[in-house]
PDB file of C-alpha atoms in Angstrom:
ATOM      1  CA  MET A   4      44.230 -50.313  -0.905  1.00 38.00           C
ATOM      2  CA  LEU A   5      45.957 -48.520   1.964  1.00 41.00           C
ATOM      3  CA  THR A   6      49.686 -48.015   1.916  1.00 43.00           C
ATOM      4  CA  LYS A   7      52.047 -46.639   4.497  1.00 46.00           C
ATOM      5  CA  MET A   8      53.414 -43.118   3.930  1.00 46.00           C
ATOM      6  CA  PRO A   9      56.939 -42.108   4.908  1.00 49.00           C
ATOM      7  CA  ILE A  10      56.951 -40.083   8.114  1.00 45.00           C
ATOM      8  CA  GLN A  11      58.588 -37.150   6.276  1.00 46.00           C
ATOM      9  CA  LEU A  12      55.689 -36.947   3.780  1.00 41.00           C
ATOM     10  CA  LEU A  13      53.119 -37.069   6.563  1.00 42.00           C
ATOM     11  CA  CYS A  14      54.859 -34.192   8.329  1.00 46.00           C
ATOM     12  CA  SER A  15      54.971 -32.177   5.110  1.00 43.00           C
ATOM     13  CA  LEU A  16      51.257 -32.690   4.497  1.00 43.00           C
ATOM     14  CA  ALA A  17      50.425 -31.729   8.080  1.00 45.00           C
ATOM     15  CA  PHE A  18      52.509 -28.564   7.762  1.00 40.00           C
ATOM     16  CA  ALA A  19      50.782 -27.624   4.468  1.00 42.00           C
ATOM     17  CA  ALA A  20      47.366 -28.202   6.014  1.00 46.00           C
ATOM     18  CA  ALA A  21      48.284 -25.947   8.908  1.00 45.00           C
ATOM     19  CA  LEU A  22      49.153 -23.171   6.452  1.00 44.00           C
ATOM     20  CA  LEU A  23      45.820 -23.332   4.597  1.00 46.00           C
ATOM     21  CA  PRO A  24      43.779 -21.213   7.049  1.00 46.00           C
ATOM     22  CA  ALA A  25      46.457 -18.528   7.014  1.00 42.00           C
ATOM     23  CA  ALA A  26      46.599 -18.614   3.218  1.00 41.00           C
ATOM     24  CA  ARG A  27      42.826 -18.285   3.016  1.00 43.00           C
ATOM     25  CA  ALA A  28      42.942 -15.356   5.443  1.00 40.00           C
ATOM     26  CA  ASP A  29      45.582 -13.658   3.288  1.00 39.00           C
ATOM     27  CA  VAL A  30      43.441 -14.076   0.174  1.00 39.00           C
ATOM     28  CA  LYS A  31      40.393 -12.770   1.977  1.00 44.00           C
ATOM     29  CA  ALA A  32      42.265  -9.744   3.278  1.00 48.00           C
ATOM     30  CA  ALA A  33      43.796  -8.850  -0.090  1.00 55.00           C
ATOM     31  CA  PRO A  34      42.328  -5.627  -1.499  1.00 64.00           C
ATOM     32  CA  THR A  35      39.999  -6.137  -4.445  1.00 85.00           C
ATOM     33  CA  PHE A  36      39.777  -2.464  -5.450  1.00 96.00           C
ATOM     34  CA  PRO A  37      41.880  -0.673  -6.373  1.00 97.00           C
ATOM     35  CA  VAL A  38      44.657  -3.014  -7.456  1.00 96.00           C
ATOM     36  CA  LYS A  39      46.150  -0.774 -10.148  1.00 97.00           C
ATOM     37  CA  THR A  40      45.952   2.817 -11.401  1.00 98.00           C
ATOM     38  CA  VAL A  41      42.417   4.229 -11.325  1.00 98.00           C
ATOM     39  CA  GLU A  42      41.264   6.687 -13.980  1.00 98.00           C
ATOM     40  CA  ILE A  43      38.235   8.853 -13.181  1.00 98.00           C
ATOM     41  CA  THR A  44      36.903  10.661 -16.243  1.00 98.00           C
ATOM     42  CA  VAL A  45      34.977  13.854 -15.527  1.00 95.00           C
ATOM     43  CA  PRO A  46      32.843  14.900 -18.532  1.00 91.00           C
ATOM     44  CA  TYR A  47      33.046  18.571 -17.506  1.00 87.00           C
ATOM     45  CA  ALA A  48      35.686  21.262 -17.214  1.00 85.00           C
ATOM     46  CA  VAL A  49      37.861  21.635 -14.132  1.00 86.00           C
ATOM     47  CA  GLY A  50      36.317  23.465 -11.176  1.00 80.00           C
ATOM     48  CA  GLY A  51      32.644  22.480 -11.191  1.00 79.00           C
ATOM     49  CA  GLY A  52      30.772  20.435  -8.611  1.00 83.00           C
ATOM     50  CA  VAL A  53      31.190  17.110 -10.424  1.00 89.00           C
ATOM     51  CA  ASP A  54      34.920  17.732 -10.832  1.00 90.00           C
ATOM     52  CA  MET A  55      35.242  18.671  -7.165  1.00 89.00           C
ATOM     53  CA  LEU A  56      33.573  15.443  -6.032  1.00 93.00           C
ATOM     54  CA  ALA A  57      35.733  13.356  -8.358  1.00 96.00           C
ATOM     55  CA  ARG A  58      38.866  14.898  -6.890  1.00 95.00           C
ATOM     56  CA  LEU A  59      37.693  14.440  -3.310  1.00 95.00           C
ATOM     57  CA  ILE A  60      37.044  10.753  -3.988  1.00 97.00           C
ATOM     58  CA  GLY A  61      40.271  10.428  -5.976  1.00 97.00           C
ATOM     59  CA  ASP A  62      42.326  11.858  -3.122  1.00 97.00           C
ATOM     60  CA  GLN A  63      40.943   9.261  -0.725  1.00 96.00           C
ATOM     61  CA  LEU A  64      41.301   6.374  -3.182  1.00 97.00           C
ATOM     62  CA  GLY A  65      44.925   7.398  -3.679  1.00 96.00           C
ATOM     63  CA  LYS A  66      45.566   6.763   0.008  1.00 96.00           C
ATOM     64  CA  LEU A  67      44.811   3.065  -0.563  1.00 96.00           C
ATOM     65  CA  GLY A  68      48.112   2.571  -2.359  1.00 95.00           C
ATOM     66  CA  GLN A  69      47.302   3.029  -6.059  1.00 96.00           C
ATOM     67  CA  ALA A  70      47.676   6.061  -8.321  1.00 97.00           C
ATOM     68  CA  VAL A  71      44.472   7.907  -9.251  1.00 98.00           C
ATOM     69  CA  ILE A  72      44.164  10.068 -12.358  1.00 98.00           C
ATOM     70  CA  VAL A  73      41.286  12.536 -12.757  1.00 97.00           C
ATOM     71  CA  ASP A  74      40.866  13.324 -16.450  1.00 97.00           C
ATOM     72  CA  ASN A  75      38.524  16.123 -17.589  1.00 94.00           C
ATOM     73  CA  LYS A  76      36.891  15.504 -20.972  1.00 94.00           C
ATOM     74  CA  ALA A  77      34.270  18.221 -21.344  1.00 89.00           C
ATOM     75  CA  GLY A  78      31.897  18.732 -24.247  1.00 87.00           C
ATOM     76  CA  ALA A  79      28.379  18.312 -25.619  1.00 85.00           C
ATOM     77  CA  GLY A  80      26.548  18.219 -22.314  1.00 82.00           C
ATOM     78  CA  SER A  81      28.811  15.530 -20.803  1.00 90.00           C
ATOM     79  CA  THR A  82      28.439  13.135 -23.757  1.00 93.00           C
ATOM     80  CA  VAL A  83      32.063  13.397 -24.968  1.00 93.00           C
ATOM     81  CA  GLY A  84      33.580  12.090 -21.740  1.00 95.00           C
ATOM     82  CA  THR A  85      30.808   9.534 -21.332  1.00 96.00           C
ATOM     83  CA  ARG A  86      31.440   8.105 -24.792  1.00 97.00           C
ATOM     84  CA  ILE A  87      35.137   7.735 -23.974  1.00 97.00           C
ATOM     85  CA  VAL A  88      34.455   5.735 -20.800  1.00 98.00           C
ATOM     86  CA  ALA A  89      31.933   3.507 -22.600  1.00 97.00           C
ATOM     87  CA  GLY A  90      34.831   2.158 -24.674  1.00 97.00           C
ATOM     88  CA  LYS A  91      37.243   1.598 -21.791  1.00 97.00           C
ATOM     89  CA  PRO A  92      38.251  -1.816 -20.322  1.00 97.00           C
ATOM     90  CA  LYS A  93      35.680  -3.491 -18.089  1.00 97.00           C
ATOM     91  CA  ASP A  94      38.043  -4.133 -15.190  1.00 97.00           C
ATOM     92  CA  GLY A  95      36.602  -1.571 -12.778  1.00 97.00           C
ATOM     93  CA  HIS A  96      39.517   0.845 -12.930  1.00 98.00           C
ATOM     94  CA  SER A  97      38.036   3.152 -15.580  1.00 98.00           C
ATOM     95  CA  LEU A  98      35.331   5.220 -13.888  1.00 98.00           C
ATOM     96  CA  LEU A  99      32.965   7.964 -15.011  1.00 98.00           C
ATOM     97  CA  MET A 100      32.031  10.696 -12.521  1.00 97.00           C
ATOM     98  CA  MET A 101      28.589  11.720 -13.701  1.00 95.00           C
ATOM     99  CA  ASN A 102      25.505  13.647 -12.708  1.00 93.00           C
ATOM    100  CA  ASP A 103      21.943  13.549 -13.917  1.00 91.00           C
ATOM    101  CA  ALA A 104      22.846  15.397 -17.118  1.00 90.00           C
ATOM    102  CA  TYR A 105      23.688  11.826 -18.144  1.00 95.00           C
ATOM    103  CA  SER A 106      19.975  10.990 -18.002  1.00 95.00           C
ATOM    104  CA  LEU A 107      18.954  14.184 -19.776  1.00 92.00           C
ATOM    105  CA  ALA A 108      21.382  13.782 -22.688  1.00 92.00           C
ATOM    106  CA  PRO A 109      19.343  11.064 -24.510  1.00 94.00           C
ATOM    107  CA  ALA A 110      16.369  13.429 -24.590  1.00 92.00           C
ATOM    108  CA  ILE A 111      18.185  16.336 -26.200  1.00 89.00           C
ATOM    109  CA  TYR A 112      21.007  14.798 -28.288  1.00 89.00           C
ATOM    110  CA  LYS A 113      20.110  12.617 -31.261  1.00 85.00           C
ATOM    111  CA  ASN A 114      23.476  10.942 -31.770  1.00 88.00           C
ATOM    112  CA  LEU A 115      25.033  10.055 -28.442  1.00 93.00           C
ATOM    113  CA  GLY A 116      27.361   7.377 -29.780  1.00 93.00           C
ATOM    114  CA  TYR A 117      26.414   5.074 -26.907  1.00 96.00           C
ATOM    115  CA  ASP A 118      23.345   3.421 -25.384  1.00 97.00           C
ATOM    116  CA  PRO A 119      22.751   5.158 -22.013  1.00 96.00           C
ATOM    117  CA  LYS A 120      20.975   2.122 -20.540  1.00 96.00           C
ATOM    118  CA  LYS A 121      23.510  -0.477 -21.705  1.00 97.00           C
ATOM    119  CA  ASP A 122      26.936   0.965 -22.453  1.00 98.00           C
ATOM    120  CA  LEU A 123      27.505   2.428 -18.978  1.00 98.00           C
ATOM    121  CA  ALA A 124      26.645   0.799 -15.646  1.00 98.00           C
ATOM    122  CA  ALA A 125      25.885   2.717 -12.458  1.00 98.00           C
ATOM    123  CA  VAL A 126      27.970   1.810  -9.403  1.00 98.00           C
ATOM    124  CA  ILE A 127      27.349   4.268  -6.565  1.00 98.00           C
ATOM    125  CA  ASN A 128      25.403   7.471  -6.062  1.00 98.00           C
ATOM    126  CA  VAL A 129      27.433   9.583  -3.628  1.00 97.00           C
ATOM    127  CA  ALA A 130      25.471  12.829  -3.263  1.00 95.00           C
ATOM    128  CA  TYR A 131      22.452  14.895  -4.166  1.00 93.00           C
ATOM    129  CA  ALA A 132      22.694  18.596  -4.978  1.00 91.00           C
ATOM    130  CA  PRO A 133      19.331  20.372  -4.814  1.00 93.00           C
ATOM    131  CA  MET A 134      18.539  23.763  -6.315  1.00 94.00           C
ATOM    132  CA  LEU A 135      17.344  26.906  -4.600  1.00 97.00           C
ATOM    133  CA  VAL A 136      14.736  29.357  -5.836  1.00 98.00           C
ATOM    134  CA  VAL A 137      16.205  32.739  -4.944  1.00 98.00           C
ATOM    135  CA  VAL A 138      15.305  36.415  -5.227  1.00 98.00           C
ATOM    136  CA  PRO A 139      17.213  39.590  -4.269  1.00 97.00           C
ATOM    137  CA  ALA A 140      16.909  40.584  -0.622  1.00 96.00           C
ATOM    138  CA  SER A 141      14.962  43.676  -1.781  1.00 96.00           C
ATOM    139  CA  SER A 142      12.402  41.634  -3.763  1.00 97.00           C
ATOM    140  CA  ARG A 143       8.681  42.019  -3.124  1.00 97.00           C
ATOM    141  CA  PHE A 144       8.446  38.227  -3.127  1.00 98.00           C
ATOM    142  CA  LYS A 145       8.718  36.811   0.383  1.00 97.00           C
ATOM    143  CA  THR A 146       7.565  33.263  -0.356  1.00 98.00           C
ATOM    144  CA  LEU A 147       7.206  30.950  -3.339  1.00 98.00           C
ATOM    145  CA  ALA A 148       3.452  31.432  -3.018  1.00 98.00           C
ATOM    146  CA  ASP A 149       4.000  35.127  -3.809  1.00 98.00           C
ATOM    147  CA  VAL A 150       5.837  34.183  -6.994  1.00 98.00           C
ATOM    148  CA  VAL A 151       3.089  31.732  -7.976  1.00 98.00           C
ATOM    149  CA  ALA A 152       0.367  34.333  -7.456  1.00 97.00           C
ATOM    150  CA  ALA A 153       2.212  36.817  -9.653  1.00 97.00           C
ATOM    151  CA  GLY A 154       3.212  34.232 -12.242  1.00 96.00           C
ATOM    152  CA  ARG A 155      -0.398  33.153 -12.761  1.00 96.00           C
ATOM    153  CA  GLN A 156      -1.593  36.646 -13.562  1.00 94.00           C
ATOM    154  CA  PRO A 157      -2.688  37.162 -17.204  1.00 92.00           C
ATOM    155  CA  GLY A 158       0.127  38.716 -19.183  1.00 90.00           C
ATOM    156  CA  SER A 159       2.693  38.042 -16.465  1.00 93.00           C
ATOM    157  CA  LYS A 160       6.248  38.477 -17.666  1.00 90.00           C
ATOM    158  CA  LEU A 161       8.124  37.234 -14.638  1.00 96.00           C
ATOM    159  CA  SER A 162      11.592  36.075 -15.610  1.00 97.00           C
ATOM    160  CA  TYR A 163      13.733  33.420 -14.006  1.00 98.00           C
ATOM    161  CA  GLY A 164      17.414  32.854 -14.607  1.00 96.00           C
ATOM    162  CA  SER A 165      19.071  29.450 -14.705  1.00 93.00           C
ATOM    163  CA  CYS A 166      22.554  28.033 -15.119  1.00 88.00           C
ATOM    164  CA  GLY A 167      21.862  27.248 -18.776  1.00 85.00           C
ATOM    165  CA  ALA A 168      19.413  25.627 -21.168  1.00 84.00           C
ATOM    166  CA  GLY A 169      19.013  21.943 -20.373  1.00 84.00           C
ATOM    167  CA  THR A 170      20.557  22.178 -16.915  1.00 86.00           C
ATOM    168  CA  ASP A 171      18.818  20.971 -13.769  1.00 88.00           C
ATOM    169  CA  PRO A 172      17.934  24.531 -12.681  1.00 91.00           C
ATOM    170  CA  HIS A 173      16.271  25.069 -16.069  1.00 92.00           C
ATOM    171  CA  LEU A 174      14.331  21.810 -15.732  1.00 92.00           C
ATOM    172  CA  ALA A 175      13.302  22.716 -12.175  1.00 95.00           C
ATOM    173  CA  GLY A 176      12.036  26.105 -13.358  1.00 96.00           C
ATOM    174  CA  GLU A 177       9.979  24.533 -16.129  1.00 95.00           C
ATOM    175  CA  MET A 178       8.652  21.857 -13.792  1.00 95.00           C
ATOM    176  CA  MET A 179       7.457  24.625 -11.463  1.00 97.00           C
ATOM    177  CA  ASN A 180       5.823  26.422 -14.395  1.00 96.00           C
ATOM    178  CA  ILE A 181       3.910  23.229 -15.154  1.00 95.00           C
ATOM    179  CA  GLU A 182       3.062  22.363 -11.533  1.00 95.00           C
ATOM    180  CA  PHE A 183       1.905  25.874 -10.612  1.00 97.00           C
ATOM    181  CA  LYS A 184       0.438  26.767 -14.032  1.00 96.00           C
ATOM    182  CA  MET A 185       2.752  29.751 -14.445  1.00 96.00           C
ATOM    183  CA  SER A 186       4.299  31.154 -17.604  1.00 93.00           C
ATOM    184  CA  ASN A 187       7.538  32.542 -16.221  1.00 96.00           C
ATOM    185  CA  VAL A 188      10.063  33.348 -18.940  1.00 96.00           C
ATOM    186  CA  HIS A 189      13.309  31.392 -18.882  1.00 96.00           C
ATOM    187  CA  VAL A 190      16.562  33.354 -19.182  1.00 96.00           C
ATOM    188  CA  PRO A 191      19.474  30.925 -19.655  1.00 91.00           C
ATOM    189  CA  TYR A 192      22.998  31.858 -18.592  1.00 89.00           C
ATOM    190  CA  LYS A 193      26.362  30.270 -19.271  1.00 83.00           C
ATOM    191  CA  GLY A 194      26.705  28.904 -15.776  1.00 84.00           C
ATOM    192  CA  CYS A 195      25.248  29.577 -12.339  1.00 87.00           C
ATOM    193  CA  GLY A 196      27.737  32.387 -11.645  1.00 88.00           C
ATOM    194  CA  PRO A 197      26.364  34.785 -14.286  1.00 91.00           C
ATOM    195  CA  ALA A 198      22.782  33.916 -13.280  1.00 93.00           C
ATOM    196  CA  LEU A 199      23.570  34.826  -9.669  1.00 94.00           C
ATOM    197  CA  VAL A 200      25.119  38.135 -10.748  1.00 94.00           C
ATOM    198  CA  ASP A 201      21.979  39.128 -12.633  1.00 96.00           C
ATOM    199  CA  VAL A 202      19.503  38.090  -9.956  1.00 97.00           C
ATOM    200  CA  LEU A 203      21.552  40.026  -7.412  1.00 96.00           C
ATOM    201  CA  GLY A 204      21.390  43.037  -9.717  1.00 96.00           C
ATOM    202  CA  GLY A 205      17.672  42.662 -10.392  1.00 95.00           C
ATOM    203  CA  GLN A 206      18.018  41.934 -14.123  1.00 97.00           C
ATOM    204  CA  VAL A 207      15.790  38.867 -13.597  1.00 97.00           C
ATOM    205  CA  ASP A 208      12.978  38.540 -11.071  1.00 97.00           C
ATOM    206  CA  LEU A 209      14.213  35.273  -9.605  1.00 98.00           C
ATOM    207  CA  ALA A 210      16.661  32.492 -10.310  1.00 97.00           C
ATOM    208  CA  VAL A 211      16.872  28.757  -9.893  1.00 96.00           C
ATOM    209  CA  VAL A 212      20.478  27.861  -9.119  1.00 93.00           C
ATOM    210  CA  THR A 213      22.508  25.117  -7.468  1.00 89.00           C
ATOM    211  CA  ILE A 214      22.636  25.311  -3.697  1.00 90.00           C
ATOM    212  CA  SER A 215      26.441  25.259  -3.661  1.00 83.00           C
ATOM    213  CA  GLY A 216      26.544  28.402  -5.782  1.00 84.00           C
ATOM    214  CA  ALA A 217      23.842  30.301  -3.918  1.00 91.00           C
ATOM    215  CA  LEU A 218      24.631  29.366  -0.327  1.00 90.00           C
ATOM    216  CA  THR A 219      27.152  32.153   0.319  1.00 91.00           C
ATOM    217  CA  TYR A 220      24.748  34.856  -0.890  1.00 95.00           C
ATOM    218  CA  VAL A 221      21.832  33.403   1.076  1.00 96.00           C
ATOM    219  CA  SER A 222      23.906  33.159   4.252  1.00 94.00           C
ATOM    220  CA  SER A 223      25.101  36.760   3.875  1.00 96.00           C
ATOM    221  CA  GLY A 224      21.543  38.042   3.357  1.00 97.00           C
ATOM    222  CA  LYS A 225      22.104  39.274  -0.200  1.00 97.00           C
ATOM    223  CA  LEU A 226      19.652  36.732  -1.580  1.00 97.00           C
ATOM    224  CA  ARG A 227      16.445  35.333  -0.113  1.00 98.00           C
ATOM    225  CA  ALA A 228      15.844  31.616  -0.650  1.00 98.00           C
ATOM    226  CA  LEU A 229      12.145  30.948  -1.233  1.00 98.00           C
ATOM    227  CA  ALA A 230      12.241  27.178  -1.725  1.00 98.00           C
ATOM    228  CA  ILE A 231      14.474  24.190  -2.268  1.00 97.00           C
ATOM    229  CA  THR A 232      13.801  21.624  -4.998  1.00 97.00           C
ATOM    230  CA  SER A 233      14.674  18.471  -3.040  1.00 94.00           C
ATOM    231  CA  GLY A 234      12.089  16.175  -1.495  1.00 92.00           C
ATOM    232  CA  GLU A 235      13.271  17.110   1.988  1.00 92.00           C
ATOM    233  CA  ARG A 236      14.716  20.245   3.570  1.00 93.00           C
ATOM    234  CA  SER A 237      18.475  20.682   3.607  1.00 91.00           C
ATOM    235  CA  LYS A 238      20.628  20.837   6.733  1.00 88.00           C
ATOM    236  CA  ALA A 239      22.446  23.722   5.076  1.00 89.00           C
ATOM    237  CA  VAL A 240      19.263  25.855   4.962  1.00 93.00           C
ATOM    238  CA  PRO A 241      16.828  24.165   7.356  1.00 94.00           C
ATOM    239  CA  ASP A 242      14.404  27.106   7.407  1.00 96.00           C
ATOM    240  CA  VAL A 243      13.867  27.044   3.639  1.00 97.00           C
ATOM    241  CA  PRO A 244      10.743  25.035   2.690  1.00 98.00           C
ATOM    242  CA  THR A 245      10.668  22.555  -0.171  1.00 98.00           C
ATOM    243  CA  VAL A 246       8.758  23.253  -3.368  1.00 98.00           C
ATOM    244  CA  ALA A 247       6.562  20.298  -2.373  1.00 97.00           C
ATOM    245  CA  GLU A 248       5.723  22.004   0.936  1.00 97.00           C
ATOM    246  CA  SER A 249       4.959  25.186  -0.977  1.00 96.00           C
ATOM    247  CA  GLY A 250       2.051  23.732  -2.917  1.00 96.00           C
ATOM    248  CA  ALA A 251       3.400  21.087  -5.319  1.00 96.00           C
ATOM    249  CA  PRO A 252       3.151  17.717  -3.514  1.00 96.00           C
ATOM    250  CA  GLY A 253       5.642  15.170  -4.805  1.00 94.00           C
ATOM    251  CA  PHE A 254       7.911  17.751  -6.415  1.00 96.00           C
ATOM    252  CA  ASN A 255      11.505  16.544  -6.219  1.00 93.00           C
ATOM    253  CA  LEU A 256      14.470  17.361  -8.399  1.00 93.00           C
ATOM    254  CA  SER A 257      17.964  17.063  -7.009  1.00 92.00           C
ATOM    255  CA  GLN A 258      21.047  16.577  -9.094  1.00 92.00           C
ATOM    256  CA  TRP A 259      22.474  13.159  -8.286  1.00 95.00           C
ATOM    257  CA  GLN A 260      26.207  12.657  -8.622  1.00 95.00           C
ATOM    258  CA  GLY A 261      27.919   9.297  -8.764  1.00 97.00           C
ATOM    259  CA  LEU A 262      30.262   6.835 -10.416  1.00 98.00           C
ATOM    260  CA  ALA A 263      29.717   4.526 -13.362  1.00 98.00           C
ATOM    261  CA  VAL A 264      31.799   1.968 -15.252  1.00 98.00           C
ATOM    262  CA  PRO A 265      31.656   0.585 -18.807  1.00 98.00           C
ATOM    263  CA  GLY A 266      28.643  -1.635 -19.397  1.00 98.00           C
ATOM    264  CA  GLY A 267      29.387  -5.318 -19.020  1.00 97.00           C
ATOM    265  CA  THR A 268      31.723  -4.833 -16.065  1.00 98.00           C
ATOM    266  CA  PRO A 269      31.211  -7.910 -13.826  1.00 97.00           C
ATOM    267  CA  GLU A 270      28.813  -7.517 -10.905  1.00 97.00           C
ATOM    268  CA  ASN A 271      31.409  -8.525  -8.311  1.00 97.00           C
ATOM    269  CA  VAL A 272      33.764  -5.842  -9.631  1.00 97.00           C
ATOM    270  CA  LYS A 273      31.037  -3.203  -9.342  1.00 98.00           C
ATOM    271  CA  MET A 274      30.333  -4.299  -5.784  1.00 98.00           C
ATOM    272  CA  ASP A 275      34.023  -4.051  -4.876  1.00 97.00           C
ATOM    273  CA  ILE A 276      34.071  -0.452  -6.112  1.00 98.00           C
ATOM    274  CA  TYR A 277      30.833   0.317  -4.304  1.00 98.00           C
ATOM    275  CA  LYS A 278      32.108  -1.019  -0.978  1.00 97.00           C
ATOM    276  CA  THR A 279      35.370   0.911  -1.193  1.00 97.00           C
ATOM    277  CA  VAL A 280      33.832   4.234  -2.219  1.00 98.00           C
ATOM    278  CA  SER A 281      30.908   3.849   0.187  1.00 97.00           C
ATOM    279  CA  ALA A 282      33.344   3.492   3.074  1.00 97.00           C
ATOM    280  CA  ILE A 283      35.117   6.660   1.951  1.00 97.00           C
ATOM    281  CA  MET A 284      31.892   8.646   1.709  1.00 96.00           C
ATOM    282  CA  LYS A 285      30.788   7.549   5.190  1.00 96.00           C
ATOM    283  CA  THR A 286      33.780   9.070   6.957  1.00 96.00           C
ATOM    284  CA  ASP A 287      32.963  12.028   9.190  1.00 95.00           C
ATOM    285  CA  ALA A 288      35.361  14.285   7.295  1.00 93.00           C
ATOM    286  CA  MET A 289      33.764  13.552   3.921  1.00 95.00           C
ATOM    287  CA  ARG A 290      30.221  13.894   5.238  1.00 93.00           C
ATOM    288  CA  LYS A 291      31.011  17.269   6.785  1.00 91.00           C
ATOM    289  CA  ARG A 292      32.726  18.481   3.625  1.00 90.00           C
ATOM    290  CA  LEU A 293      29.689  17.645   1.508  1.00 90.00           C
ATOM    291  CA  GLU A 294      27.198  19.111   3.968  1.00 87.00           C
ATOM    292  CA  ASP A 295      29.196  22.345   4.165  1.00 84.00           C
ATOM    293  CA  LEU A 296      28.788  22.620   0.391  1.00 82.00           C
ATOM    294  CA  GLY A 297      25.042  22.038   0.604  1.00 83.00           C
ATOM    295  CA  TYR A 298      25.063  18.472  -0.665  1.00 88.00           C
ATOM    296  CA  THR A 299      23.009  15.661   0.803  1.00 87.00           C
ATOM    297  CA  THR A 300      25.024  12.469   1.090  1.00 89.00           C
ATOM    298  CA  ALA A 301      23.746   9.344  -0.668  1.00 94.00           C
ATOM    299  CA  ASP A 302      24.702   5.681  -0.747  1.00 96.00           C
ATOM    300  CA  GLU A 303      22.715   3.856  -3.430  1.00 97.00           C
ATOM    301  CA  GLY A 304      24.543   0.814  -4.766  1.00 98.00           C
ATOM    302  CA  PRO A 305      24.622  -0.581  -8.328  1.00 98.00           C
ATOM    303  CA  ALA A 306      21.034  -1.861  -8.604  1.00 98.00           C
ATOM    304  CA  ALA A 307      19.337   1.047  -6.814  1.00 98.00           C
ATOM    305  CA  PHE A 308      21.467   3.667  -8.564  1.00 98.00           C
ATOM    306  CA  GLN A 309      20.853   2.096 -11.978  1.00 98.00           C
ATOM    307  CA  LYS A 310      17.115   2.352 -11.368  1.00 98.00           C
ATOM    308  CA  ILE A 311      17.474   6.060 -10.514  1.00 97.00           C
ATOM    309  CA  VAL A 312      19.450   6.632 -13.711  1.00 97.00           C
ATOM    310  CA  ASN A 313      17.012   4.732 -15.930  1.00 97.00           C
ATOM    311  CA  ASP A 314      13.920   6.294 -14.329  1.00 96.00           C
ATOM    312  CA  ASP A 315      15.372   9.762 -14.937  1.00 95.00           C
ATOM    313  CA  ILE A 316      16.126   8.919 -18.567  1.00 96.00           C
ATOM    314  CA  ASP A 317      12.411   8.220 -19.014  1.00 96.00           C
ATOM    315  CA  ARG A 318      11.276  11.160 -16.864  1.00 93.00           C
ATOM    316  CA  PHE A 319      13.504  13.693 -18.620  1.00 93.00           C
ATOM    317  CA  ALA A 320      12.507  12.399 -22.067  1.00 94.00           C
ATOM    318  CA  ALA A 321       8.863  13.126 -21.268  1.00 93.00           C
ATOM    319  CA  LEU A 322       9.698  16.562 -19.835  1.00 91.00           C
ATOM    320  CA  ALA A 323      11.892  17.496 -22.810  1.00 91.00           C
ATOM    321  CA  ARG A 324       9.060  16.647 -25.184  1.00 91.00           C
ATOM    322  CA  LYS A 325       6.631  18.692 -23.147  1.00 89.00           C
ATOM    323  CA  ILE A 326       8.752  21.849 -23.116  1.00 87.00           C
ATOM    324  CA  GLY A 327      10.289  21.352 -26.568  1.00 88.00           C
ATOM    325  CA  LEU A 328      13.866  21.037 -25.322  1.00 85.00           C
ATOM    326  CA  SER A 329      16.513  19.956 -27.822  1.00 81.00           C
ATOM    327  CA  ALA A 330      20.220  20.589 -28.290  1.00 72.00           C
ATOM    328  CA  ASP A 331      20.329  19.464 -31.950  1.00 59.00           C
TER     329      ASP A 331
END
């Protein structure tokens, strides 16, 4: 049954209806990430590449109006910091800045304290950091093919330095041994810096090191870069061929670096983080900064990045078994 409404009530309802579009617009425009303090845990010491990226991202996130804390929790090949983040709240404001050591850890550590495929969830891959195969400028080796020819000789004792046992440079060196049927001897160092010092001094025949560490020496002519481990050439060293181009089709190992959250974080929350960080990484200033350091920018979202992480867990497990790599 219809009844008459007082004119005052009709006016009030009309006024409220007129406000609805504006209210909806305000809700739509409200920021979804970040809405409170963001904590980025870096499972490495201060000063490395992963830490640097976390701080670059943190600086930009901080400009969106919320405090950002970068907390370094180093130890046990990144597993200490990772375990901490796995137990954090699932609200999207506790982030892990990780690299592909995350995918290697299950292969070499027996007791992680977390399930790498369930207890953390990938959000965004922001960059790839390839490795360079380098020799001293005075080396007899002019190309990777020269190294392969020498490394295949019976009784060859060619040595290659890396940034440490179980690091990406070590894995790249062993992958090349397998691909090219060489038996080069691995000499692990406590970081890329010491490895670079010894290859410069001729204590090892060659080294496989991160591009960010080697770039200065290559640019100055003190080291010769024979190959890069990424699937494509780098803008930082466009004249350096890939390992794949040098006789190992399909060879590709670049250290990915990205953000993850505790497993079980809602999908919409992960997407909010992805959209915010993706926009930051696409700025001209950030792209240039990364390229100057030898990184290749990336932009894989939650699903694509999770597949990269999980595929590498399986790939590195098989490689670790093949070369007998274990940290326990």
